[in-house]
Amino acid sequence: MAALSDGQRIVVKIGSALLVDRATGLLRSDWLHSLAQDVAWLKGQGKDVVLVSSGSIALGRGVLGLPATPLALEQSQAAAAVGQIRLARAYEEALEPHGITTAQVLVTLEDSADRRRYLNSRATMEQLLSLGAVPIVNENDTVATDEIRFGDNDRLAAQIAVTVGADRLILLSDVDGFYSANPNDDPLAIRYETITLITPDIEAQAGDAGSGLSKGGMKTKLMAAKTATAAGCAMAISHGATNRPLHALSMGANATWFTAHSDPQTARKQWIASIKPRGSVTLDAGAVAAMSKGKSLLPAGVISVHGPFGRGDSIALLTPQGHPIGYGLTRYTSAEAEIIKGHQTSDIEALLGSPGRAALIHRDDLALS
């Protein structure tokens, strides 16, 4: 069975009902500081942590005196604008005493649907994690409309787990796992310890119930599990209201684990290999040898470029004799690759007129045969 302790890069989703007191509309500061203890504890083990947090609208609506009834779009956006400042400050104040730097990352569905923006998000998150920061991710509710929304942070958290290559996704919830029926209505409902395959029967057992502050129900959590496990990331639904919920999970607190059948890196490479290439590049023997040892593809190793292709597209990698050896997601367009091919990384800025990325294809974006 999957375990939190086995994870190296962990995404944790925190719902509004955990962060904001439903009756008062105020932040649950004691709980947040206990979560900060958990984050520091995980960071102390050398793990990367990303928090996907709801709460901006719930905090902002109280400050603006908005009603507890469903809000119009413009009211939600106004509440988010006010609440997001308070939410970011609360996380910063909770984690700073532990010597942890926080970063606010606001995203919309478009950021994952558009390949270029997805790569930008991925590179930014990777850089933040490499510098030891904890990204606090939320949907950008101040600009998101129904057409460009994730709609709930369960699915957003799963997409972030895929983006950063996480191997554990923890959905902190108001229930302690996935049940065969709603346990509030059916005393015979059973909690699943582990789900290895999300079958139609499992899907039929998911209800729609959510709390007064959150939009997610069990159906959205199953959708998140499908996304995460397909990318090699195990997922848990665990009760979050207790203090130090992540430590409690590691000590055997009730939860349902959805198992992944590969690791994130393997799943990502399988995905890259499945994408239809838009072009190709021919490499010199040195580049072929370097990539076989796990190195990135640098512009200096490219002999010729065959396009057109855009940034983020899959391209085929060819030996000097024209034999395909794999595929990769390019960080440059074909026009840019044509200009920088055969040149050292230090020459890129002068050639393109602006600073560029060191690699034409990063090693994490390569799928070699």
XYZ file of C-alpha atoms in Angstrom:
369
model
C 0.000 0.000 0.000
C 1.159 3.564 -0.696
C 2.396 5.594 2.270
C 3.134 9.258 2.841
C 6.622 8.425 4.067
C 7.539 6.911 0.704
C 6.758 10.117 -1.181
C 9.472 12.535 -2.220
C 7.383 15.294 -3.815
C 4.058 15.823 -2.072
C 1.100 17.958 -3.127
C -1.437 18.720 -0.395
C -4.904 20.093 -1.139
C -6.550 22.172 1.598
C -10.244 23.001 1.315
C -12.028 26.155 2.433
C -13.895 24.340 5.207
C -10.580 23.431 6.865
C -9.097 26.923 6.650
C -12.080 29.140 7.336
C -14.513 28.842 10.226
C -17.924 28.385 8.676
C -19.793 30.299 11.389
C -17.491 33.328 11.732
C -15.797 33.509 8.339
C -12.448 33.845 10.132
C -9.233 31.954 9.484
C -8.624 28.884 11.655
C -5.166 30.077 12.673
C -4.363 27.302 15.169
C -5.092 24.648 12.558
C -3.017 26.445 9.926
C -0.045 26.685 12.282
C -0.325 22.956 12.990
C -0.269 22.321 9.235
C 2.838 24.486 9.028
C 4.453 22.158 11.585
C 3.676 19.247 9.284
C 5.162 21.034 6.271
C 8.329 21.788 8.238
C 8.451 18.154 9.367
C 8.236 16.907 5.776
C 10.765 19.472 4.556
C 13.089 18.327 7.317
C 13.057 14.873 5.692
C 14.222 16.375 2.413
C 10.808 16.226 0.743
C 9.342 18.823 -1.626
C 5.929 20.178 -0.625
C 3.334 22.057 -2.673
C 0.117 23.328 -1.088
C -3.014 23.785 -3.197
C -5.235 25.952 -1.047
C -8.795 27.164 -1.261
C -10.027 29.916 1.029
C -9.623 33.249 -0.746
C -13.314 33.714 -1.563
C -14.400 32.424 1.855
C -12.094 34.921 3.584
C -12.903 37.812 1.276
C -16.677 37.498 1.444
C -16.571 38.027 5.202
C -14.381 41.128 4.913
C -16.675 42.609 2.259
C -19.833 41.669 4.131
C -21.172 39.546 1.300
C -24.032 37.125 2.058
C -23.581 33.416 2.763
C -25.771 32.627 -0.250
C -24.213 31.737 -3.644
C -22.359 34.729 -5.092
C -22.578 36.223 -8.553
C -19.398 35.908 -10.641
C -18.319 39.510 -10.067
C -18.929 39.151 -6.320
C -16.808 35.987 -6.211
C -14.017 37.733 -8.102
C -14.126 40.712 -5.744
C -14.097 38.416 -2.699
C -11.139 36.504 -4.138
C -9.186 39.717 -4.743
C -9.612 40.735 -1.114
C -9.208 37.263 0.378
C -6.158 36.209 -1.632
C -3.992 38.838 0.071
C -5.042 37.606 3.487
C -4.618 33.956 2.518
C -1.079 34.472 1.223
C -0.120 36.476 4.299
C -1.535 33.804 6.608
C 0.588 31.091 4.981
C 3.663 33.277 5.066
C 3.206 34.037 8.762
C 2.600 30.365 9.585
C 5.631 28.999 7.694
C 8.164 31.780 8.238
C 8.948 30.780 11.863
C 10.099 27.416 10.472
C 12.503 29.123 8.082
C 10.353 28.248 5.061
C 9.915 30.647 2.148
C 6.456 30.714 0.589
C 5.511 31.600 -2.986
C 2.059 32.473 -4.297
C 1.127 30.808 -7.602
C -2.237 31.657 -9.186
C -3.401 29.566 -12.140
C -6.418 29.004 -14.381
C -7.470 26.047 -16.500
C -5.917 27.775 -19.512
C -2.487 27.451 -17.892
C -2.663 23.671 -18.183
C -4.610 23.516 -21.460
C -2.177 25.760 -23.358
C 1.133 23.946 -23.921
C 3.308 27.066 -23.750
C 1.741 28.313 -20.532
C 1.892 24.810 -19.059
C 5.631 24.655 -19.680
C 6.103 28.098 -18.156
C 4.169 27.026 -15.052
C 6.149 23.810 -14.803
C 9.502 25.578 -15.111
C 8.534 28.165 -12.486
C 7.329 25.548 -10.010
C 10.417 23.423 -10.562
C 12.642 26.415 -9.892
C 10.770 27.312 -6.711
C 11.057 23.759 -5.384
C 14.758 23.569 -6.260
C 15.276 26.728 -4.172
C 13.504 25.174 -1.191
C 10.331 27.297 -1.363
C 6.811 26.013 -0.745
C 4.448 27.115 -3.531
C 0.938 28.021 -2.372
C -1.256 27.384 -5.400
C -4.810 28.551 -5.938
C -7.111 29.086 -8.872
C -6.960 32.720 -9.992
C -10.563 33.446 -9.073
C -10.149 37.170 -9.700
C -10.002 36.578 -13.474
C -11.355 33.047 -13.999
C -14.770 32.668 -15.599
C -16.838 29.508 -15.882
C -15.291 28.803 -19.278
C -11.693 28.831 -17.994
C -12.134 27.350 -14.526
C -11.040 24.104 -12.977
C -14.135 24.602 -10.836
C -12.806 22.782 -7.797
C -9.449 22.428 -6.126
C -9.483 18.618 -6.122
C -8.934 18.560 -9.875
C -6.632 21.570 -9.692
C -4.499 19.731 -7.131
C -4.321 16.676 -9.383
C -3.230 18.819 -12.314
C -0.566 20.495 -10.166
C 0.644 17.044 -9.065
C 1.038 16.112 -12.727
C 2.742 19.420 -13.536
C 5.404 19.095 -10.839
C 5.852 15.330 -11.165
C 4.638 14.591 -7.637
C 4.501 11.023 -6.356
C 1.972 11.723 -3.581
C -1.230 13.783 -3.622
C -3.077 14.252 -0.338
C -6.641 15.588 -0.380
C -7.385 16.838 3.127
C -11.146 16.526 3.427
C -14.037 16.609 5.866
C -14.300 12.827 5.544
C -11.693 10.183 6.343
C -11.735 8.371 3.013
C -13.878 7.007 0.205
C -16.981 5.107 1.315
C -19.273 2.673 -0.452
C -22.117 5.095 0.362
C -22.570 8.333 2.265
C -21.707 7.310 5.873
C -23.969 10.070 7.209
C -26.964 8.382 5.591
C -26.010 4.708 5.522
C -24.689 3.086 8.741
C -23.585 0.065 6.698
C -21.284 2.126 4.464
C -17.708 0.844 4.451
C -14.505 2.823 3.968
C -12.043 1.513 1.412
C -8.458 1.268 2.660
C -6.998 0.982 -0.843
C -8.406 1.344 -4.348
C -6.189 -0.063 -7.061
C -8.594 0.504 -9.951
C -11.419 3.016 -10.324
C -14.155 0.849 -11.789
C -17.658 1.889 -12.907
C -18.926 0.342 -9.675
C -16.612 2.575 -7.622
C -17.741 5.609 -9.612
C -21.376 4.745 -8.971
C -20.698 4.845 -5.226
C -19.487 8.466 -5.315
C -21.919 11.048 -3.999
C -22.160 14.775 -4.663
C -22.239 16.026 -1.095
C -19.918 18.886 -0.230
C -19.569 21.297 2.656
C -21.109 24.744 2.741
C -17.831 26.413 1.793
C -16.384 23.980 -0.734
C -17.578 22.861 -4.147
C -15.936 19.452 -4.220
C -17.680 16.149 -3.645
C -16.545 12.556 -4.000
C -17.044 12.611 -7.758
C -14.467 15.370 -8.145
C -12.102 13.456 -5.876
C -12.423 10.375 -8.085
C -11.683 12.528 -11.121
C -8.602 13.829 -9.321
C -7.553 10.265 -8.492
C -7.833 9.238 -12.136
C -5.641 12.135 -13.248
C -3.043 11.648 -10.528
C -2.686 7.863 -10.673
C -2.440 7.891 -14.478
C 0.578 10.167 -14.056
C 2.240 7.838 -11.546
C 1.129 9.713 -8.414
C -0.582 7.867 -5.551
C -3.433 9.786 -3.920
C -5.016 9.746 -0.474
C -8.298 11.121 0.842
C -7.798 11.837 4.526
C -9.597 13.682 7.306
C -8.037 17.117 7.588
C -9.810 18.863 10.460
C -7.522 17.427 13.146
C -4.361 19.290 14.091
C -1.235 18.116 12.251
C -3.263 16.104 9.709
C -0.258 14.995 7.641
C 1.570 13.617 10.654
C -1.634 11.838 11.683
C -1.874 10.302 8.201
C 1.692 9.042 8.438
C 0.885 7.467 11.810
C -1.998 5.435 10.384
C -5.019 7.742 10.544
C -7.998 6.610 8.510
C -7.638 7.288 4.787
C -8.270 5.810 1.383
C -5.229 5.406 -0.864
C -5.518 5.235 -4.642
C -2.463 3.421 -5.960
C -0.433 4.391 -9.007
C 0.870 1.688 -11.314
C 4.080 3.445 -12.314
C 6.276 6.283 -11.092
C 5.789 9.900 -12.296
C 8.894 9.899 -14.483
C 7.954 6.672 -16.279
C 4.367 7.846 -16.789
C 5.555 11.179 -18.170
C 7.937 9.561 -20.625
C 5.178 7.227 -21.814
C 2.972 10.260 -22.394
C 5.680 12.105 -24.325
C 6.332 9.055 -26.483
C 2.621 8.850 -27.327
C 2.349 12.409 -28.695
C 2.487 12.837 -32.468
C 5.696 14.774 -33.291
C 5.376 18.111 -35.111
C 8.951 18.134 -36.437
C 12.416 16.759 -35.810
C 16.035 17.667 -35.146
C 19.145 15.828 -36.331
C 21.821 15.472 -33.669
C 25.566 14.980 -33.695
C 27.131 11.873 -32.158
C 28.135 13.743 -29.007
C 24.564 14.800 -28.273
C 23.286 11.253 -28.840
C 25.863 9.905 -26.400
C 25.128 12.602 -23.801
C 21.388 11.971 -23.854
C 21.914 8.235 -23.480
C 23.594 9.109 -20.162
C 20.618 11.166 -18.971
C 21.719 14.601 -20.151
C 19.546 17.332 -21.671
C 19.758 18.245 -25.346
C 21.697 21.477 -25.787
C 21.596 23.620 -28.949
C 25.275 22.836 -29.602
C 24.379 19.216 -30.334
C 21.872 20.002 -33.088
C 22.974 19.671 -36.728
C 19.703 20.487 -38.507
C 16.100 21.452 -37.751
C 12.998 20.190 -39.552
C 9.737 21.997 -38.796
C 7.635 23.892 -38.373
C 6.988 23.336 -34.672
C 6.182 25.518 -31.707
C 7.446 25.707 -28.171
C 6.127 22.761 -26.159
C 5.538 20.576 -29.215
C 6.831 17.032 -29.416
C 9.673 16.565 -31.909
C 11.521 13.463 -33.059
C 15.241 13.070 -32.306
C 17.373 11.714 -35.137
C 20.934 10.364 -35.235
C 23.409 11.768 -37.798
C 22.313 8.876 -40.048
C 18.626 9.865 -39.709
C 17.555 7.050 -37.379
C 14.942 8.034 -34.702
C 16.075 7.530 -31.111
C 13.164 9.105 -29.258
C 11.030 12.185 -28.729
C 11.090 15.312 -26.618
C 9.153 18.480 -25.799
C 11.053 21.416 -27.232
C 11.616 24.657 -25.348
C 12.111 26.614 -28.563
C 10.190 27.096 -31.791
C 11.636 25.689 -35.020
C 12.582 29.218 -36.118
C 14.474 29.821 -32.869
C 16.079 26.351 -32.993
C 17.303 27.080 -36.518
C 19.095 30.196 -35.259
C 20.736 28.659 -32.165
C 21.587 25.191 -33.539
C 25.264 24.327 -33.195
C 25.867 27.208 -30.773
C 26.836 27.244 -27.126
C 24.256 28.116 -24.487
C 26.163 31.317 -23.704
C 25.474 32.539 -27.255
C 21.662 32.265 -27.044
C 20.960 35.761 -25.698
C 23.043 37.433 -28.399
C 21.478 35.289 -31.142
C 17.829 35.680 -30.074
C 18.007 39.110 -28.488
C 16.749 37.905 -25.112
C 17.831 35.396 -22.440
C 16.803 31.833 -23.266
C 16.675 28.466 -21.578
C 19.909 26.509 -21.482
C 18.495 23.326 -23.026
C 16.621 22.866 -26.269
C 14.959 19.855 -24.594
C 15.313 19.257 -20.861
C 16.115 15.713 -19.783
C 12.770 15.485 -17.930
C 11.027 16.125 -21.259
C 12.868 13.362 -23.164
C 11.542 9.900 -23.985
C 14.320 7.861 -25.570
C 13.733 4.552 -27.336
